[in-house]
Structures are given as structure tokens and as C-alpha cells.
JSON list of C-alpha atoms in Angstrom, two decimals:
[
{"chain": "A", "resi": 1, "resn": "UNK", "atom": "CA", "xyz": [17.85, -23.21, 59.41]},
{"chain": "A", "resi": 2, "resn": "UNK", "atom": "CA", "xyz": [18.48, -19.77, 57.96]},
{"chain": "A", "resi": 3, "resn": "UNK", "atom": "CA", "xyz": [15.79, -17.43, 56.69]},
{"chain": "A", "resi": 4, "resn": "UNK", "atom": "CA", "xyz": [16.91, -18.08, 53.10]},
{"chain": "A", "resi": 5, "resn": "UNK", "atom": "CA", "xyz": [16.71, -21.83, 53.56]},
{"chain": "A", "resi": 6, "resn": "UNK", "atom": "CA", "xyz": [13.26, -21.61, 55.13]},
{"chain": "A", "resi": 7, "resn": "UNK", "atom": "CA", "xyz": [11.95, -19.35, 52.36]},
{"chain": "A", "resi": 8, "resn": "UNK", "atom": "CA", "xyz": [13.43, -21.67, 49.72]},
{"chain": "A", "resi": 9, "resn": "UNK", "atom": "CA", "xyz": [11.75, -24.64, 51.38]},
{"chain": "A", "resi": 10, "resn": "UNK", "atom": "CA", "xyz": [8.41, -22.80, 51.47]},
{"chain": "A", "resi": 11, "resn": "UNK", "atom": "CA", "xyz": [8.60, -21.84, 47.82]},
{"chain": "A", "resi": 12, "resn": "UNK", "atom": "CA", "xyz": [9.69, -25.31, 46.65]},
{"chain": "A", "resi": 13, "resn": "UNK", "atom": "CA", "xyz": [7.66, -27.82, 48.65]},
{"chain": "A", "resi": 14, "resn": "UNK", "atom": "CA", "xyz": [4.17, -26.25, 48.64]},
{"chain": "A", "resi": 15, "resn": "UNK", "atom": "CA", "xyz": [4.92, -24.74, 45.22]},
{"chain": "A", "resi": 16, "resn": "UNK", "atom": "CA", "xyz": [5.88, -28.15, 43.88]},
{"chain": "A", "resi": 17, "resn": "UNK", "atom": "CA", "xyz": [2.74, -29.74, 45.29]},
{"chain": "A", "resi": 18, "resn": "UNK", "atom": "CA", "xyz": [0.64, -26.94, 43.75]},
{"chain": "A", "resi": 19, "resn": "UNK", "atom": "CA", "xyz": [2.31, -27.33, 40.35]},
{"chain": "A", "resi": 20, "resn": "UNK", "atom": "CA", "xyz": [2.01, -31.12, 40.53]},
{"chain": "A", "resi": 21, "resn": "UNK", "atom": "CA", "xyz": [-1.69, -30.90, 41.35]},
{"chain": "A", "resi": 22, "resn": "UNK", "atom": "CA", "xyz": [-2.29, -28.60, 38.40]},
{"chain": "A", "resi": 23, "resn": "UNK", "atom": "CA", "xyz": [-0.25, -30.89, 36.13]},
{"chain": "A", "resi": 24, "resn": "UNK", "atom": "CA", "xyz": [-2.16, -34.00, 37.24]},
{"chain": "A", "resi": 25, "resn": "UNK", "atom": "CA", "xyz": [-5.45, -32.30, 36.35]},
{"chain": "A", "resi": 26, "resn": "UNK", "atom": "CA", "xyz": [-4.03, -31.42, 32.92]},
{"chain": "A", "resi": 27, "resn": "UNK", "atom": "CA", "xyz": [-2.73, -34.91, 32.24]},
{"chain": "A", "resi": 28, "resn": "UNK", "atom": "CA", "xyz": [-5.49, -36.98, 33.80]},
{"chain": "A", "resi": 29, "resn": "UNK", "atom": "CA", "xyz": [-8.80, -35.21, 34.41]},
{"chain": "A", "resi": 30, "resn": "UNK", "atom": "CA", "xyz": [-9.08, -32.74, 31.52]},
{"chain": "A", "resi": 31, "resn": "UNK", "atom": "CA", "xyz": [-8.13, -35.45, 29.05]},
{"chain": "A", "resi": 32, "resn": "UNK", "atom": "CA", "xyz": [-10.87, -37.71, 30.39]},
{"chain": "A", "resi": 33, "resn": "UNK", "atom": "CA", "xyz": [-13.40, -34.89, 30.76]},
{"chain": "A", "resi": 34, "resn": "UNK", "atom": "CA", "xyz": [-13.05, -33.98, 27.10]},
{"chain": "A", "resi": 35, "resn": "UNK", "atom": "CA", "xyz": [-14.18, -37.49, 26.08]},
{"chain": "A", "resi": 36, "resn": "UNK", "atom": "CA", "xyz": [-16.81, -38.18, 28.75]},
{"chain": "A", "resi": 37, "resn": "UNK", "atom": "CA", "xyz": [-20.51, -37.95, 28.02]},
{"chain": "A", "resi": 38, "resn": "UNK", "atom": "CA", "xyz": [-21.86, -34.72, 29.51]},
{"chain": "A", "resi": 39, "resn": "UNK", "atom": "CA", "xyz": [-23.83, -36.53, 32.22]},
{"chain": "A", "resi": 40, "resn": "UNK", "atom": "CA", "xyz": [-20.72, -38.34, 33.46]},
{"chain": "A", "resi": 41, "resn": "UNK", "atom": "CA", "xyz": [-18.57, -35.19, 33.15]},
{"chain": "A", "resi": 42, "resn": "UNK", "atom": "CA", "xyz": [-20.95, -33.18, 35.33]},
{"chain": "A", "resi": 43, "resn": "UNK", "atom": "CA", "xyz": [-20.66, -35.72, 38.16]},
{"chain": "A", "resi": 44, "resn": "UNK", "atom": "CA", "xyz": [-16.92, -36.23, 37.82]},
{"chain": "A", "resi": 45, "resn": "UNK", "atom": "CA", "xyz": [-15.97, -32.55, 37.68]},
{"chain": "A", "resi": 46, "resn": "UNK", "atom": "CA", "xyz": [-18.05, -31.78, 40.78]},
{"chain": "A", "resi": 47, "resn": "UNK", "atom": "CA", "xyz": [-16.46, -34.63, 42.74]},
{"chain": "A", "resi": 48, "resn": "UNK", "atom": "CA", "xyz": [-12.95, -33.67, 41.63]},
{"chain": "A", "resi": 49, "resn": "UNK", "atom": "CA", "xyz": [-13.45, -30.03, 42.57]},
{"chain": "A", "resi": 50, "resn": "UNK", "atom": "CA", "xyz": [-14.71, -30.96, 46.01]},
{"chain": "A", "resi": 51, "resn": "UNK", "atom": "CA", "xyz": [-11.31, -32.43, 46.87]},
{"chain": "A", "resi": 52, "resn": "UNK", "atom": "CA", "xyz": [-8.85, -30.30, 44.91]},
{"chain": "A", "resi": 53, "resn": "UNK", "atom": "CA", "xyz": [-10.46, -26.86, 45.03]},
{"chain": "A", "resi": 54, "resn": "UNK", "atom": "CA", "xyz": [-9.64, -26.10, 48.67]},
{"chain": "A", "resi": 55, "resn": "UNK", "atom": "CA", "xyz": [-6.19, -27.72, 48.58]},
{"chain": "A", "resi": 56, "resn": "UNK", "atom": "CA", "xyz": [-4.55, -26.26, 45.47]},
{"chain": "A", "resi": 57, "resn": "UNK", "atom": "CA", "xyz": [-5.10, -22.56, 46.28]},
{"chain": "A", "resi": 58, "resn": "UNK", "atom": "CA", "xyz": [-3.67, -23.11, 49.77]},
{"chain": "A", "resi": 59, "resn": "UNK", "atom": "CA", "xyz": [-0.50, -24.71, 48.36]},
{"chain": "A", "resi": 60, "resn": "UNK", "atom": "CA", "xyz": [-0.27, -21.96, 45.74]},
{"chain": "A", "resi": 61, "resn": "UNK", "atom": "CA", "xyz": [-0.61, -19.21, 48.33]},
{"chain": "A", "resi": 62, "resn": "UNK", "atom": "CA", "xyz": [2.01, -20.74, 50.64]},
{"chain": "A", "resi": 63, "resn": "UNK", "atom": "CA", "xyz": [4.39, -21.37, 47.74]},
{"chain": "A", "resi": 64, "resn": "UNK", "atom": "CA", "xyz": [3.82, -17.83, 46.46]},
{"chain": "A", "resi": 65, "resn": "UNK", "atom": "CA", "xyz": [4.45, -16.34, 49.90]},
{"chain": "A", "resi": 66, "resn": "UNK", "atom": "CA", "xyz": [7.65, -18.38, 50.20]},
{"chain": "A", "resi": 67, "resn": "UNK", "atom": "CA", "xyz": [8.73, -17.14, 46.78]},
{"chain": "A", "resi": 68, "resn": "UNK", "atom": "CA", "xyz": [8.12, -13.51, 47.73]},
{"chain": "A", "resi": 69, "resn": "UNK", "atom": "CA", "xyz": [10.00, -14.03, 50.98]},
{"chain": "A", "resi": 70, "resn": "UNK", "atom": "CA", "xyz": [12.90, -15.59, 49.07]},
{"chain": "A", "resi": 71, "resn": "UNK", "atom": "CA", "xyz": [12.96, -12.67, 46.60]},
{"chain": "A", "resi": 72, "resn": "UNK", "atom": "CA", "xyz": [12.91, -10.08, 49.39]},
{"chain": "A", "resi": 73, "resn": "UNK", "atom": "CA", "xyz": [15.28, -11.88, 51.76]},
{"chain": "A", "resi": 74, "resn": "UNK", "atom": "CA", "xyz": [18.58, -10.90, 50.32]},
{"chain": "A", "resi": 75, "resn": "UNK", "atom": "CA", "xyz": [18.82, -13.37, 47.47]},
{"chain": "A", "resi": 76, "resn": "UNK", "atom": "CA", "xyz": [21.20, -11.92, 44.94]},
{"chain": "A", "resi": 77, "resn": "UNK", "atom": "CA", "xyz": [21.17, -11.19, 41.21]},
{"chain": "A", "resi": 78, "resn": "UNK", "atom": "CA", "xyz": [19.84, -14.01, 39.10]},
{"chain": "A", "resi": 79, "resn": "UNK", "atom": "CA", "xyz": [18.22, -15.84, 42.01]},
{"chain": "A", "resi": 80, "resn": "UNK", "atom": "CA", "xyz": [16.24, -12.74, 42.97]},
{"chain": "A", "resi": 81, "resn": "UNK", "atom": "CA", "xyz": [15.18, -12.12, 39.36]},
{"chain": "A", "resi": 82, "resn": "UNK", "atom": "CA", "xyz": [14.06, -15.73, 38.92]},
{"chain": "A", "resi": 83, "resn": "UNK", "atom": "CA", "xyz": [12.14, -15.60, 42.20]},
{"chain": "A", "resi": 84, "resn": "UNK", "atom": "CA", "xyz": [10.35, -12.41, 41.13]},
{"chain": "A", "resi": 85, "resn": "UNK", "atom": "CA", "xyz": [9.44, -13.94, 37.78]},
{"chain": "A", "resi": 86, "resn": "UNK", "atom": "CA", "xyz": [8.20, -17.09, 39.56]},
{"chain": "A", "resi": 87, "resn": "UNK", "atom": "CA", "xyz": [6.17, -14.99, 42.01]},
{"chain": "A", "resi": 88, "resn": "UNK", "atom": "CA", "xyz": [4.62, -12.98, 39.17]},
{"chain": "A", "resi": 89, "resn": "UNK", "atom": "CA", "xyz": [3.63, -16.19, 37.36]},
{"chain": "A", "resi": 90, "resn": "UNK", "atom": "CA", "xyz": [2.12, -17.66, 40.53]},
{"chain": "A", "resi": 91, "resn": "UNK", "atom": "CA", "xyz": [0.10, -14.49, 41.09]},
{"chain": "A", "resi": 92, "resn": "UNK", "atom": "CA", "xyz": [-1.02, -14.55, 37.44]},
{"chain": "A", "resi": 93, "resn": "UNK", "atom": "CA", "xyz": [-2.20, -18.16, 37.77]},
{"chain": "A", "resi": 94, "resn": "UNK", "atom": "CA", "xyz": [-3.97, -17.49, 41.07]},
{"chain": "A", "resi": 95, "resn": "UNK", "atom": "CA", "xyz": [-5.77, -14.36, 39.85]},
{"chain": "A", "resi": 96, "resn": "UNK", "atom": "CA", "xyz": [-6.75, -15.90, 36.52]},
{"chain": "A", "resi": 97, "resn": "UNK", "atom": "CA", "xyz": [-8.05, -18.96, 38.37]},
{"chain": "A", "resi": 98, "resn": "UNK", "atom": "CA", "xyz": [-10.24, -16.73, 40.53]},
{"chain": "A", "resi": 99, "resn": "UNK", "atom": "CA", "xyz": [-11.49, -14.74, 37.53]},
{"chain": "A", "resi": 100, "resn": "UNK", "atom": "CA", "xyz": [-11.94, -17.54, 34.96]},
{"chain": "A", "resi": 101, "resn": "UNK", "atom": "CA", "xyz": [-12.08, -20.98, 36.59]},
{"chain": "A", "resi": 102, "resn": "UNK", "atom": "CA", "xyz": [-13.79, -20.25, 39.89]},
{"chain": "A", "resi": 103, "resn": "UNK", "atom": "CA", "xyz": [-17.02, -18.86, 38.38]},
{"chain": "A", "resi": 104, "resn": "UNK", "atom": "CA", "xyz": [-17.27, -22.02, 36.25]},
{"chain": "A", "resi": 105, "resn": "UNK", "atom": "CA", "xyz": [-16.47, -24.27, 39.22]},
{"chain": "A", "resi": 106, "resn": "UNK", "atom": "CA", "xyz": [-19.12, -22.52, 41.30]},
{"chain": "A", "resi": 107, "resn": "UNK", "atom": "CA", "xyz": [-21.79, -23.21, 38.68]},
{"chain": "A", "resi": 108, "resn": "UNK", "atom": "CA", "xyz": [-21.14, -26.94, 39.05]},
{"chain": "A", "resi": 109, "resn": "UNK", "atom": "CA", "xyz": [-20.67, -26.86, 42.82]},
{"chain": "A", "resi": 110, "resn": "UNK", "atom": "CA", "xyz": [-23.99, -25.11, 43.54]},
{"chain": "A", "resi": 111, "resn": "UNK", "atom": "CA", "xyz": [-26.14, -27.66, 41.77]},
{"chain": "A", "resi": 112, "resn": "UNK", "atom": "CA", "xyz": [-27.08, -31.11, 43.05]},
{"chain": "A", "resi": 113, "resn": "UNK", "atom": "CA", "xyz": [-24.75, -33.84, 41.88]},
{"chain": "A", "resi": 114, "resn": "UNK", "atom": "CA", "xyz": [-25.59, -34.98, 38.36]},
{"chain": "A", "resi": 115, "resn": "UNK", "atom": "CA", "xyz": [-27.32, -31.72, 37.41]},
{"chain": "A", "resi": 116, "resn": "UNK", "atom": "CA", "xyz": [-25.68, -29.87, 34.54]},
{"chain": "A", "resi": 117, "resn": "UNK", "atom": "CA", "xyz": [-25.60, -26.09, 34.58]},
{"chain": "A", "resi": 118, "resn": "UNK", "atom": "CA", "xyz": [-26.86, -24.29, 31.51]},
{"chain": "A", "resi": 119, "resn": "UNK", "atom": "CA", "xyz": [-24.12, -24.17, 28.84]},
{"chain": "A", "resi": 120, "resn": "UNK", "atom": "CA", "xyz": [-22.18, -26.97, 30.56]},
{"chain": "A", "resi": 121, "resn": "UNK", "atom": "CA", "xyz": [-20.63, -28.06, 27.27]},
{"chain": "A", "resi": 122, "resn": "UNK", "atom": "CA", "xyz": [-19.31, -24.55, 26.67]},
{"chain": "A", "resi": 123, "resn": "UNK", "atom": "CA", "xyz": [-17.91, -24.38, 30.22]},
{"chain": "A", "resi": 124, "resn": "UNK", "atom": "CA", "xyz": [-16.13, -27.68, 29.68]},
{"chain": "A", "resi": 125, "resn": "UNK", "atom": "CA", "xyz": [-14.34, -26.28, 26.62]},
{"chain": "A", "resi": 126, "resn": "UNK", "atom": "CA", "xyz": [-13.44, -22.97, 28.29]},
{"chain": "A", "resi": 127, "resn": "UNK", "atom": "CA", "xyz": [-12.17, -24.69, 31.43]},
{"chain": "A", "resi": 128, "resn": "UNK", "atom": "CA", "xyz": [-10.05, -27.18, 29.47]},
{"chain": "A", "resi": 129, "resn": "UNK", "atom": "CA", "xyz": [-8.42, -24.46, 27.36]},
{"chain": "A", "resi": 130, "resn": "UNK", "atom": "CA", "xyz": [-7.85, -22.24, 30.36]},
{"chain": "A", "resi": 131, "resn": "UNK", "atom": "CA", "xyz": [-6.36, -25.10, 32.33]},
{"chain": "A", "resi": 132, "resn": "UNK", "atom": "CA", "xyz": [-3.86, -25.82, 29.56]},
{"chain": "A", "resi": 133, "resn": "UNK", "atom": "CA", "xyz": [-2.59, -22.23, 29.75]},
{"chain": "A", "resi": 134, "resn": "UNK", "atom": "CA", "xyz": [-2.62, -22.33, 33.57]},
{"chain": "A", "resi": 135, "resn": "UNK", "atom": "CA", "xyz": [-0.56, -25.52, 33.51]},
{"chain": "A", "resi": 136, "resn": "UNK", "atom": "CA", "xyz": [2.09, -24.01, 31.24]},
{"chain": "A", "resi": 137, "resn": "UNK", "atom": "CA", "xyz": [2.32, -20.93, 33.49]},
{"chain": "A", "resi": 138, "resn": "UNK", "atom": "CA", "xyz": [2.50, -23.01, 36.68]},
{"chain": "A", "resi": 139, "resn": "UNK", "atom": "CA", "xyz": [5.28, -25.18, 35.22]},
{"chain": "A", "resi": 140, "resn": "UNK", "atom": "CA", "xyz": [7.17, -22.05, 34.17]},
{"chain": "A", "resi": 141, "resn": "UNK", "atom": "CA", "xyz": [6.74, -20.61, 37.68]},
{"chain": "A", "resi": 142, "resn": "UNK", "atom": "CA", "xyz": [8.07, -23.79, 39.26]},
{"chain": "A", "resi": 143, "resn": "UNK", "atom": "CA", "xyz": [11.02, -23.87, 36.87]},
{"chain": "A", "resi": 144, "resn": "UNK", "atom": "CA", "xyz": [11.87, -20.28, 37.87]},
{"chain": "A", "resi": 145, "resn": "UNK", "atom": "CA", "xyz": [11.65, -20.90, 41.63]},
{"chain": "A", "resi": 146, "resn": "UNK", "atom": "CA", "xyz": [13.63, -24.12, 41.31]},
{"chain": "A", "resi": 147, "resn": "UNK", "atom": "CA", "xyz": [16.34, -22.33, 39.36]},
{"chain": "A", "resi": 148, "resn": "UNK", "atom": "CA", "xyz": [16.29, -19.49, 41.91]},
{"chain": "A", "resi": 149, "resn": "UNK", "atom": "CA", "xyz": [16.83, -21.93, 44.76]},
{"chain": "A", "resi": 150, "resn": "UNK", "atom": "CA", "xyz": [19.96, -23.38, 43.20]},
{"chain": "A", "resi": 151, "resn": "UNK", "atom": "CA", "xyz": [21.35, -20.14, 41.71]}
]
């Protein structure tokens, strides 16, 4: 396996799992969370975060590293440009997740299960809106890296 093939694999497989995880939250969880009573939402969001929170950033970081490697490893012209755009979008999603989503997630994670943080309803709205934008950016990033791999 060449360096280019390995970097393409690292940007596509973990990057695809990362994008898919984000998309599943957008399609499944946030839709349900919007309609759940607050008491049920508080329990469900905490349980969901317990499983997904450690996994998604790891996949995103590996996919992002693979994308940077691909961009730096002699890919040419359009492939390199697409990889750089994909890498920038991945970094944007990761940083915005740390700045916007993680403080909200931490408020839920620190409390005993079933206990709502102050302003939980407001956090639910902010998180849902943020996640919609994050999903669009993650899908755009994956489209760019996929196009780079076949360019």
C-alpha cells in the first residue's frame, strides 16, 4: 500500500464513520429530543453522550489527520485543493464542537442522571441548531475528501 493509498483510507474510513455518526444524531436524536418532555430529554441526552462523545472526536481526529496527510503527500491540483477544503471543514467542526457543544454536554454530564441543568430548555435549542450547522459542514467535508480521493 502506498502512502497516498494509506492516507486516502485514513481520511475516508474514519472520516466517513465520523460524518455518519454526526448525521445519525441529526436525523434520529435531535429530532426526538426536540419533541421529548424535558425530564425524558435530560436522561436521553446524557445517555447518548456517554457513548458517542468519546468516539466521534476520535474518528474526526483520525479522519482529519488522514486528510492533512493526503493533502501534503503529493496529491495534485484539484485533489489537493479538495483535501485542504475538507481538512479546513473538519477543523472548523471540531473546534466549534469544543467551543459550543462541549460546554453544554458537560453541564448534562456532571449532574446525576435525570437532573436538569439550569436553562436546560435553552441548551436544547442551542445544541439542536448548532448540530444542524455542524451536520451540514461535516457532510460538506466528507464530500470534499471523497472527491479528493477519486480526483
